[in-house]
mmCIF file of C-alpha atoms and ligand atoms in Angstrom:
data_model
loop_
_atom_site.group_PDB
_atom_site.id
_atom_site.type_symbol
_atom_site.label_atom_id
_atom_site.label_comp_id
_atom_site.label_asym_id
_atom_site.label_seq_id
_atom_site.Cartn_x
_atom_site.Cartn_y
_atom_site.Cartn_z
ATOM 1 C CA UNK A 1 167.855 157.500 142.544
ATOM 2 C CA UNK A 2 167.823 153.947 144.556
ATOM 3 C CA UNK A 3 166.981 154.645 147.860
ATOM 4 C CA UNK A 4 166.034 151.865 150.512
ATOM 5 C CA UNK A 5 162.412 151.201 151.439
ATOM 6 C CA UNK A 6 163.592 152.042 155.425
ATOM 7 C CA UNK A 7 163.919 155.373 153.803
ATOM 8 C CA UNK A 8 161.145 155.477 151.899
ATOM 9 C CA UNK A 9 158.950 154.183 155.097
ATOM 10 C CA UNK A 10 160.363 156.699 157.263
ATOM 11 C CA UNK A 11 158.184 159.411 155.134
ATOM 12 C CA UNK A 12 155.064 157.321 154.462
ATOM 13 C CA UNK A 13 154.375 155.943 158.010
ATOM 14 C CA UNK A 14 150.602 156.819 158.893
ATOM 15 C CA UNK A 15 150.708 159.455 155.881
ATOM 16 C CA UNK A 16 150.611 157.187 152.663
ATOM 17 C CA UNK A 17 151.343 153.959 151.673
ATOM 18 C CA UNK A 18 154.240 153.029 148.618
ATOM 19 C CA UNK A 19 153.374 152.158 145.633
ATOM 20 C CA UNK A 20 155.082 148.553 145.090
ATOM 21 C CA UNK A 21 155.063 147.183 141.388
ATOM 22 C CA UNK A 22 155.973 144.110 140.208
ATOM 23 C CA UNK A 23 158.279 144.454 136.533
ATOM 24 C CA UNK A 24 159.091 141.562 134.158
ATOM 25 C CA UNK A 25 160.056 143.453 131.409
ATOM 26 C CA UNK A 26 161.331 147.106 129.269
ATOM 27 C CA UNK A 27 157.504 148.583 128.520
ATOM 28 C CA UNK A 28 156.338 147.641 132.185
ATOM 29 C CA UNK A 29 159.572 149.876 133.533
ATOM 30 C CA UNK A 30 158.965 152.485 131.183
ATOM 31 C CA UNK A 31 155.284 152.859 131.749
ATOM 32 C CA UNK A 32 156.187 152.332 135.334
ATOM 33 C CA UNK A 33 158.582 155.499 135.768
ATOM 34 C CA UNK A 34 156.461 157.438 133.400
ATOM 35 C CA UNK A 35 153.717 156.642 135.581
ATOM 36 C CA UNK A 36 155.134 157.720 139.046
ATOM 37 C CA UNK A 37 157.015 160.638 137.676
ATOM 38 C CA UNK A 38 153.573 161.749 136.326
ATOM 39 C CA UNK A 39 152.157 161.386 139.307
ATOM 40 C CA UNK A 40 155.298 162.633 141.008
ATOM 41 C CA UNK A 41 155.138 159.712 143.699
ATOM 42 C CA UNK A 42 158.040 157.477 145.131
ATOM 43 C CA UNK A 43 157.829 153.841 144.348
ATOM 44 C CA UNK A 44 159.406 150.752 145.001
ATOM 45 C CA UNK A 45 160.451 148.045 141.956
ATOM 46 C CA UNK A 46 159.605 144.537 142.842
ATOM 47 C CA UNK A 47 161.158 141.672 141.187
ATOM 48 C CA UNK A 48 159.947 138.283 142.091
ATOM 49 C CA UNK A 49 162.253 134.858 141.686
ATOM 50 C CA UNK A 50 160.139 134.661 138.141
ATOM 51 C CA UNK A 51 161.239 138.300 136.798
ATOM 52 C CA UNK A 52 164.620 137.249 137.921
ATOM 53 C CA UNK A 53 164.335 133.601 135.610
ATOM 54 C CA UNK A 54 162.109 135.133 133.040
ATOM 55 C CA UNK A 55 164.898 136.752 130.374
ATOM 56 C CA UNK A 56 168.014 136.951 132.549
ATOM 57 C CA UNK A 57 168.437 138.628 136.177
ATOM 58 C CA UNK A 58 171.333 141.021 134.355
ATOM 59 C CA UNK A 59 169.081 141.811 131.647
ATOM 60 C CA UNK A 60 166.339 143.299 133.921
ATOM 61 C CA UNK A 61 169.657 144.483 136.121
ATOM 62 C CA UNK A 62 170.300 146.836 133.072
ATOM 63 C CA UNK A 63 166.891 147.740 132.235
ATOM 64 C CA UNK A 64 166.622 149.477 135.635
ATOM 65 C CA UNK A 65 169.826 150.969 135.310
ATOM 66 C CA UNK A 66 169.096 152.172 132.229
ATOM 67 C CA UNK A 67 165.487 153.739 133.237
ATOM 68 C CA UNK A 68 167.122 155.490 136.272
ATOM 69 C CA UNK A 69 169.385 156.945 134.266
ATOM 70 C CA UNK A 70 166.897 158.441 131.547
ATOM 71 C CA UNK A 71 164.209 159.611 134.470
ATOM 72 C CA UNK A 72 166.918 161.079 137.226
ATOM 73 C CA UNK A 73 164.285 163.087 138.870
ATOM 74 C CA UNK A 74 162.687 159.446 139.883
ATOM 75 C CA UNK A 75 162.837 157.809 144.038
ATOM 76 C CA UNK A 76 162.154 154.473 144.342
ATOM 77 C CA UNK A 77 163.708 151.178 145.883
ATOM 78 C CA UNK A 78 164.577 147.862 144.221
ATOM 79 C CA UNK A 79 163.302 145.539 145.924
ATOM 80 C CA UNK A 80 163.307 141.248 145.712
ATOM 81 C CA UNK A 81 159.635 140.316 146.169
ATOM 82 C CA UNK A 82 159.175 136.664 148.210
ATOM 83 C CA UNK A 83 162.567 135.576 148.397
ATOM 84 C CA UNK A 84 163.396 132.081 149.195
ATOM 85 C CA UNK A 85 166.832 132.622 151.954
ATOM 86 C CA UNK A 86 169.333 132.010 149.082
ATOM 87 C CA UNK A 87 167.715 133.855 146.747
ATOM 88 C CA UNK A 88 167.755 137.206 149.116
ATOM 89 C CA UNK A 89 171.611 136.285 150.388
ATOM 90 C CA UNK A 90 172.284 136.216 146.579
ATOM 91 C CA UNK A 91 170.584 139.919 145.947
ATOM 92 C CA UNK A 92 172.324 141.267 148.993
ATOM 93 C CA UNK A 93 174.914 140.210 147.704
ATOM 94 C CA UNK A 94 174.747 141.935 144.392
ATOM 95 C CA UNK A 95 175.100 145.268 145.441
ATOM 96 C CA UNK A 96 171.989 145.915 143.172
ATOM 97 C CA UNK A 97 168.827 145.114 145.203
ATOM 98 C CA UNK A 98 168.625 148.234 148.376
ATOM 99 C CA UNK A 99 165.486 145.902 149.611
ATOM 100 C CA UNK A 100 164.951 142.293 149.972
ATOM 101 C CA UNK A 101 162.040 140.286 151.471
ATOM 102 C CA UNK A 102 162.914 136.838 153.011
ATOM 103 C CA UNK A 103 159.489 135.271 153.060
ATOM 104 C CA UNK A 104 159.750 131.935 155.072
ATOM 105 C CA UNK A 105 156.346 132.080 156.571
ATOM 106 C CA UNK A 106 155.348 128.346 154.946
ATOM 107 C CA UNK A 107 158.149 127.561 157.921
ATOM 108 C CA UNK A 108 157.265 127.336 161.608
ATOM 109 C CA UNK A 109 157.698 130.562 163.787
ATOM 110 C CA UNK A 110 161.342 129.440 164.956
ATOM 111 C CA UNK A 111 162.558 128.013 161.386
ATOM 112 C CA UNK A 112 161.380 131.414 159.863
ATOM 113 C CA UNK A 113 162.751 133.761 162.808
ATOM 114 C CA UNK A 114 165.845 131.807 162.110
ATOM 115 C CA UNK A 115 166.109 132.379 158.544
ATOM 116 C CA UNK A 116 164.669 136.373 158.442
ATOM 117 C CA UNK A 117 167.693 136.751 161.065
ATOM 118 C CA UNK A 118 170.650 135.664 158.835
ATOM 119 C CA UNK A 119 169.374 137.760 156.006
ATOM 120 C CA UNK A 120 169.024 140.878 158.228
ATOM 121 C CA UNK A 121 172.245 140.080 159.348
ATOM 122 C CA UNK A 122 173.714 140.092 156.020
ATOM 123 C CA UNK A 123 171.439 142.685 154.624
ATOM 124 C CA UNK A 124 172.074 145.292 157.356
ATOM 125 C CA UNK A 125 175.931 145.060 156.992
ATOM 126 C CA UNK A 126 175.389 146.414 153.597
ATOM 127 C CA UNK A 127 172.768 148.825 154.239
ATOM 128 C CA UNK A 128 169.906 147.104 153.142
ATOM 129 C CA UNK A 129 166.331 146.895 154.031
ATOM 130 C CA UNK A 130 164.765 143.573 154.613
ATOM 131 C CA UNK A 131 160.920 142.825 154.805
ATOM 132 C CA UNK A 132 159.399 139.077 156.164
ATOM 133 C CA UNK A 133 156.363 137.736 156.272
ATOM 134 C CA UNK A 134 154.421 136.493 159.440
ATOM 135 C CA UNK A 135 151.137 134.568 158.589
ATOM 136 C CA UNK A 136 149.427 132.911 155.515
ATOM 137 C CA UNK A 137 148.137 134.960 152.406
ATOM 138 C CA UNK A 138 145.831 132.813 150.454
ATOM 139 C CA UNK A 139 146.876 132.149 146.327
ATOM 140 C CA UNK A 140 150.408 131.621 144.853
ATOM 141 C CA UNK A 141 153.021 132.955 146.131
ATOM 142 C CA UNK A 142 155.740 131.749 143.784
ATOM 143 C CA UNK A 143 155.719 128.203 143.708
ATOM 144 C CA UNK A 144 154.004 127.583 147.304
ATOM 145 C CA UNK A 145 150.219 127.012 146.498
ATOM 146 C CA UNK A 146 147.995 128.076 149.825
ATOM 147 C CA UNK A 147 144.101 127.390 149.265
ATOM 148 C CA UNK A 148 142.041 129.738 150.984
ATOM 149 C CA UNK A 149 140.830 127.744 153.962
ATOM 150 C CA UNK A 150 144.773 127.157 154.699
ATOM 151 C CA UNK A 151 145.503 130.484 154.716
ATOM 152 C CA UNK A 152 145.788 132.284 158.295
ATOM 153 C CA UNK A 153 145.827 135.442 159.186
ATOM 154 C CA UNK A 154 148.442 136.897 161.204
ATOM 155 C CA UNK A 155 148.539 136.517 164.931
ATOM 156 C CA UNK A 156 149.689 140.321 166.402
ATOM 157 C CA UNK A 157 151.123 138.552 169.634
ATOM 158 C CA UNK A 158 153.230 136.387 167.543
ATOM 159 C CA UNK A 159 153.959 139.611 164.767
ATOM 160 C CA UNK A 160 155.584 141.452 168.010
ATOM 161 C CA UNK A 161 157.642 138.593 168.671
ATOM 162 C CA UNK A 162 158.685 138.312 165.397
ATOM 163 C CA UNK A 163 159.756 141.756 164.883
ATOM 164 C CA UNK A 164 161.811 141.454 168.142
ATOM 165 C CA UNK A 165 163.114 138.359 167.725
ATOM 166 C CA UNK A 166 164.162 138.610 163.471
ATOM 167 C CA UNK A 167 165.433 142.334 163.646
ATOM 168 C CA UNK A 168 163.380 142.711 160.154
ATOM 169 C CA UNK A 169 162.379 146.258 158.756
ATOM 170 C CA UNK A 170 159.056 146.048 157.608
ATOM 171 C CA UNK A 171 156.587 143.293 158.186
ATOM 172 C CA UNK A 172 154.248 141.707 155.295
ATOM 173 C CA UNK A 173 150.995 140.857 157.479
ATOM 174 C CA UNK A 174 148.212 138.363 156.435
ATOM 175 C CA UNK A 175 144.438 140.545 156.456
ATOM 176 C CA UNK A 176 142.493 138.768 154.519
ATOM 177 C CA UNK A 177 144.053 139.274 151.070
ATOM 178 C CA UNK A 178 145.396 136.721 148.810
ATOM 179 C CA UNK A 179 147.816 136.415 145.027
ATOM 180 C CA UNK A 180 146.276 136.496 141.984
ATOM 181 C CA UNK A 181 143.345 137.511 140.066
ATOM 182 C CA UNK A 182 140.470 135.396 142.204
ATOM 183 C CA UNK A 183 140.748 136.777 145.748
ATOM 184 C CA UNK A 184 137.307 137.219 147.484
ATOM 185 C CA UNK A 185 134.451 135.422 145.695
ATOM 186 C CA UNK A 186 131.854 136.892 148.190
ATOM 187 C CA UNK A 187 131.584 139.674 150.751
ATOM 188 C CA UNK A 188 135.405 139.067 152.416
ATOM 189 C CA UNK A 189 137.500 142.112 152.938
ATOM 190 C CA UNK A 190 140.647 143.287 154.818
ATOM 191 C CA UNK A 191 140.454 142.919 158.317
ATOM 192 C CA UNK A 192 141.303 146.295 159.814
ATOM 193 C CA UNK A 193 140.568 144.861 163.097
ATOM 194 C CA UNK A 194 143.421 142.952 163.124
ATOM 195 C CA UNK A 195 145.711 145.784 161.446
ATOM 196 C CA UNK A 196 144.860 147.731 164.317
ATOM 197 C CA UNK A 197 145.565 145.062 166.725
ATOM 198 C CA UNK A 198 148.892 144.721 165.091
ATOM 199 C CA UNK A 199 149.591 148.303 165.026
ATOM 200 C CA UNK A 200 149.022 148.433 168.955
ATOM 201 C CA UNK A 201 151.615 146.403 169.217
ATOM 202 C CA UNK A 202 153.874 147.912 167.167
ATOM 203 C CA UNK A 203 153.415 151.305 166.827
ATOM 204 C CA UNK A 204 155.544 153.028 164.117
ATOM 205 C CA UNK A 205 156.703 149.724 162.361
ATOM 206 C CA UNK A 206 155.735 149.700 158.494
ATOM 207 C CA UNK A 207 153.537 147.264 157.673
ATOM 208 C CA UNK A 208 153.239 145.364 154.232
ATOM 209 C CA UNK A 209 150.232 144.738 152.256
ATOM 210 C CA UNK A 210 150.448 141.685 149.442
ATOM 211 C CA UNK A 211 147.662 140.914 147.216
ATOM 212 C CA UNK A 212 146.767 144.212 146.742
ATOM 213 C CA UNK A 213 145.200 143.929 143.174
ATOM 214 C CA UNK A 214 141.594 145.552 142.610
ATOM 215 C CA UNK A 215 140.913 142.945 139.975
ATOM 216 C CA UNK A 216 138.516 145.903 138.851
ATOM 217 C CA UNK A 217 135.378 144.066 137.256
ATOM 218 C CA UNK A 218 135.443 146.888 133.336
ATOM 219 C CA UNK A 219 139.347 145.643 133.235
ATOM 220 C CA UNK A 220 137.709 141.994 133.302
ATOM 221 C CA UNK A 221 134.737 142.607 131.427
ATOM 222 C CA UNK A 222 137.054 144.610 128.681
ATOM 223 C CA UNK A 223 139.256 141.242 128.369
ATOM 224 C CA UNK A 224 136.465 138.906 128.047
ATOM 225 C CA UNK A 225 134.740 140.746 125.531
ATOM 226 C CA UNK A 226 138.156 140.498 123.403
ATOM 227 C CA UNK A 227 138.133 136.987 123.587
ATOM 228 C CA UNK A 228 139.366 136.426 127.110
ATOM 229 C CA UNK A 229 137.700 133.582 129.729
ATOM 230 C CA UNK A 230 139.101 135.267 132.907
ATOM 231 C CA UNK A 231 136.461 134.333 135.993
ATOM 232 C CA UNK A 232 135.328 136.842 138.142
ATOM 233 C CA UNK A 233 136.291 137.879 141.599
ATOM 234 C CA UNK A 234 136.685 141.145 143.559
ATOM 235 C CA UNK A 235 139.833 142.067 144.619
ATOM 236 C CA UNK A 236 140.950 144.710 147.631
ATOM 237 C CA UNK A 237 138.857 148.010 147.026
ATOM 238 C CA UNK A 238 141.323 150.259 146.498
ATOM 239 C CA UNK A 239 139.130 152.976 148.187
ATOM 240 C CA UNK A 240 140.141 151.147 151.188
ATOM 241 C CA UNK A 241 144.935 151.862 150.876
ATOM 242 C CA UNK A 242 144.215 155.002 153.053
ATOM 243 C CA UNK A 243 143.059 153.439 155.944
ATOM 244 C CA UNK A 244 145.156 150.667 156.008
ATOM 245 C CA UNK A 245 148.210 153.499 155.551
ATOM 246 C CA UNK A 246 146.576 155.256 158.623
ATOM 247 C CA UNK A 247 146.810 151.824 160.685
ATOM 248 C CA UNK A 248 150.537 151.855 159.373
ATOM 249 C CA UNK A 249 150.570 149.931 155.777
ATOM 250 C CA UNK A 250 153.232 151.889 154.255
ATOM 251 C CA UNK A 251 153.998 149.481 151.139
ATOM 252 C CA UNK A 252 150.971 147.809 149.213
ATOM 253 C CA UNK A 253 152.159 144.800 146.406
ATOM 254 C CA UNK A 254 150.571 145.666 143.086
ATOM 255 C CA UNK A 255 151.184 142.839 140.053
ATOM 256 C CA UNK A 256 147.844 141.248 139.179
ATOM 257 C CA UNK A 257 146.187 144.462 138.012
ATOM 258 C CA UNK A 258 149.076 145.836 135.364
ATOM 259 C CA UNK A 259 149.040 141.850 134.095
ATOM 260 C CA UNK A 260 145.508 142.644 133.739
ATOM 261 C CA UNK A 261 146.250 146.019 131.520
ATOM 262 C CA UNK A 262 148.805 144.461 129.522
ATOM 263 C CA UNK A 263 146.114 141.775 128.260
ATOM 264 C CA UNK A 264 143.462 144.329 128.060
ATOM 265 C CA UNK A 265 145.723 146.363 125.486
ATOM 266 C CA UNK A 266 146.923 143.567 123.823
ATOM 267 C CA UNK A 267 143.596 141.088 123.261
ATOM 268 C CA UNK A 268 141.840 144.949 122.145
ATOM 269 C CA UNK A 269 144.173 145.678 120.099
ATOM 270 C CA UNK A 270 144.863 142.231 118.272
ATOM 271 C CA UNK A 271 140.840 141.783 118.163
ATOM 272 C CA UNK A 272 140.474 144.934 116.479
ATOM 273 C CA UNK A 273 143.388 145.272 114.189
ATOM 274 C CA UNK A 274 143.407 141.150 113.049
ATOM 275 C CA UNK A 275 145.264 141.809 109.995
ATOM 276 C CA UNK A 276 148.570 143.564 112.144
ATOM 277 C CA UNK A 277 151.726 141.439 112.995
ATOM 278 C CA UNK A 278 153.771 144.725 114.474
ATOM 279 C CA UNK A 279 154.750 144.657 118.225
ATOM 280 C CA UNK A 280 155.551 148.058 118.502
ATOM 281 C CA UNK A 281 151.865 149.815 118.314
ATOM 282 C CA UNK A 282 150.209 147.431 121.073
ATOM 283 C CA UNK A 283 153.517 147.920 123.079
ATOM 284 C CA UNK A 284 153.448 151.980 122.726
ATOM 285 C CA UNK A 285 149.592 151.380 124.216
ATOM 286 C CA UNK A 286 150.416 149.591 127.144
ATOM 287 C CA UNK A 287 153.381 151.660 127.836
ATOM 288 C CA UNK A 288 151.040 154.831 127.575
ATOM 289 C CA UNK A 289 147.980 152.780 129.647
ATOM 290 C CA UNK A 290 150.278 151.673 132.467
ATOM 291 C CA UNK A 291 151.910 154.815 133.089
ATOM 292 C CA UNK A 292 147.617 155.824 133.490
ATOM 293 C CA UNK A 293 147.122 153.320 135.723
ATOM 294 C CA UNK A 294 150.365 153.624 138.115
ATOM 295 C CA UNK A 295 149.424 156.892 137.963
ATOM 296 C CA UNK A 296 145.818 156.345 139.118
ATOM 297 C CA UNK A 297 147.027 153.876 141.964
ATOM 298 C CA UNK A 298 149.295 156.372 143.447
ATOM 299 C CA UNK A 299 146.439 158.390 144.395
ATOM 300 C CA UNK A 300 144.390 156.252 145.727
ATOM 301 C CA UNK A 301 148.028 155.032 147.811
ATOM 302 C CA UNK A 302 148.343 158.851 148.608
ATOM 303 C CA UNK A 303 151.765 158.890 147.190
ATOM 304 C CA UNK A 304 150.742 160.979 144.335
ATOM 305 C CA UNK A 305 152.595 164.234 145.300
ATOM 306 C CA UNK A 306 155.150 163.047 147.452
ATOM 307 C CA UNK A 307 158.195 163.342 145.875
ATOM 308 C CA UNK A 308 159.792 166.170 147.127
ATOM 309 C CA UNK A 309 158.893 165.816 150.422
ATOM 310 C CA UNK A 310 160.802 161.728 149.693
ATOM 311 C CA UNK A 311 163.716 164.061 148.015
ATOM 312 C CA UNK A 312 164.286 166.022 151.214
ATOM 313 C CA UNK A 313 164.192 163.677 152.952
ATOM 314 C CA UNK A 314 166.619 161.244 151.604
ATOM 315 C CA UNK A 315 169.102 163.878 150.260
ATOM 316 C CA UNK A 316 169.426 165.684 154.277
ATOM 317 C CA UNK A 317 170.869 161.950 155.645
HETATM 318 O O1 G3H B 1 153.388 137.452 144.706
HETATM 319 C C1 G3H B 1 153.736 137.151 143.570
HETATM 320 C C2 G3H B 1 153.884 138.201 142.541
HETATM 321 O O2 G3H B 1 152.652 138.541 141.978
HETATM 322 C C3 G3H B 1 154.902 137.793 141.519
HETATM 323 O O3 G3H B 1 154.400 136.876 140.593
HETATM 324 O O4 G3H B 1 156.117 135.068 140.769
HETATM 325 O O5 G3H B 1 154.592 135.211 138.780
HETATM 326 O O6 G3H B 1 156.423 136.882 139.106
HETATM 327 P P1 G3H B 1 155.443 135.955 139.770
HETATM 328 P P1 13P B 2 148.431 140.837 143.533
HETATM 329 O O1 13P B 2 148.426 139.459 142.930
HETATM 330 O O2 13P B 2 147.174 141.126 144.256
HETATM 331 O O3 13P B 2 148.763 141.882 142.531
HETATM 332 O O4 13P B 2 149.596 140.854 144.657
HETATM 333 C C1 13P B 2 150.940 141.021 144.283
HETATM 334 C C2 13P B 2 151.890 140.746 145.401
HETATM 335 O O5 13P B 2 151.532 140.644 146.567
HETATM 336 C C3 13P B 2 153.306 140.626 145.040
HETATM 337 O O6 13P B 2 154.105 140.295 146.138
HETATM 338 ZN ZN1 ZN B 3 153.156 138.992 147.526
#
């Protein structure tokens, strides 16, 4: 069942945060519902502007049409992750997506106010969640390149006006984290401080996490040792998704880490089996190792368990 992250958020706030997973492709969405239905925990789809390009937008369209219908028991929202503002018009537009994000925070405060309003006026019309972005992650996001000493954190004076001013749902916040597989190469971590600070300001309003990956050092280690040449770097302890839940994160962006799986699986399996040439075996294990890992995540998220309190909720409205 598609339900809107609004919906979803209404549940979570200062209880758990949403599990929200990045798909390109048919084994990532199965091992992604197999994964949350396993775990029994609501989740939210993301496709980026890439997933949309990388086969055809209709042909991952289908895909998730397809998986809700095999897995009926499953809640989750689809969801377009950093939109550009014709991009997010487009998906409202499509009667597919029950969650955009407009991301113009590269703009200034009044250029990206500007733009986050015409999408939530659009967006709301139909029923639709959106999510912005206030501040500067460090990383890619898409194809905007921010290096970490231009990234900025996000000011909570300026999130309140924001919120006020852009009618937006949810808000993704700048704390520290940043895209990709090299986030902190020393002792950094979230800043909680100025979560709290932000949640002051606007109690009960979901807040967004990006760059939520773990980068967890035996998935690196694993891939290197099959012939891989990925750096190192730590990545957000995932210890760390209940507190930032309690100071009212209620959806944290997971990509980098399942990329990470799928190469594990893939370089093991091609390293050790040199002679094979079938893609269905490796495929079967990654399908079987994601649904382990989404699994895994939801707990540490706290959404593990959730799903009938989600189902009464959304089925009473
Ligand atoms: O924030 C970006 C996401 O990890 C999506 O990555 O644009 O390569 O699909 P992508
Ligand atoms: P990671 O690169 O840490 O997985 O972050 C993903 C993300 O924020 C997608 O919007
Ligand atoms: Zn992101």
């Amino acid at each position: 069942m598609i339900v809107t992250t609004k919906s979803l958020f209404e549940v979570a706030y200062g209880k758990f945060a949403v599990g929200a997973y990045n798909i390109n492709n048919l084994e990532q969405t199965m091992g992604l519902f197999r994964g949350n239905l396993d775990s029994k925990a609501p989740f939210i789809i993301q496709i980026s502007k890439g997933a949309r390009a990388y086969t055809d937008k209709r042909m991952l369209e289908a895909i998730i049409r397809t998986a809700d219908q095999m897995f009926p028991e499953a809640i989750f929202a689809v969801h377009l992750d950093h939109g550009d503002e014709k991009t997010a018009l487009e998906c409202v537009e499509s009667g597919f997506y029950s969650s955009v994000m407009i991301d113009a925070s590269h703009e200034p405060f009044e250029g990206n106010v500007a733009a986050t309003r015409r999408v939530v006026e659009a967006a709301h019309k139909r029923g639709i969640s959106v999510e912005a972005e206030i501040g500067q992650l460090g990383g890619v996001e898409e194809d905007i390149k921010v290096d970490e000493g231009n990234a900025h954190l996000t000011n909570p004076q300026e999130a309140l006006a924001f919120v006020r001013q852009s009618g937006c749902d949810s808000l993704a916040c700048a704390i520290g984290t940043s895209h990709g597989a090299y986030k902190f190469s020393g002792s950094q971590g979230l800043h909680f401080d100025v979560l709290a600070e932000i949640q002051k300001l606007l109690p009960n309003f979901p807040l967004v996490m990006h760059g939520s990956s773990s980068v967890p050092k035996e998935e690196v280690d694993r891939i290197n040792a099959a012939g891989g040449a990925i750096k190192g770097s730590k990545g957000v302890d995932e210890n760390q998704f209940r507190r930032a839940s309690e100071l009212g994160v209620t959806k944290v962006n997971i990509d980098t880490d399942g990329r990470l799986v799928w190469t594990r699986v893939h370089r093991e399996y091609f390293r050790d089996k040199p002679a094979e040439f079938d893609l269905r075996p490796p495929g079967k294990i990654f399908m079987a190792e994601y649904a382990k890992f989404i699994a895994h995540k939801n707990v540490k998220l706290g959404s593990a368990g959730r799903l009938d309190e989600v189902r009464a909720h959304v089925t009473k409205k």
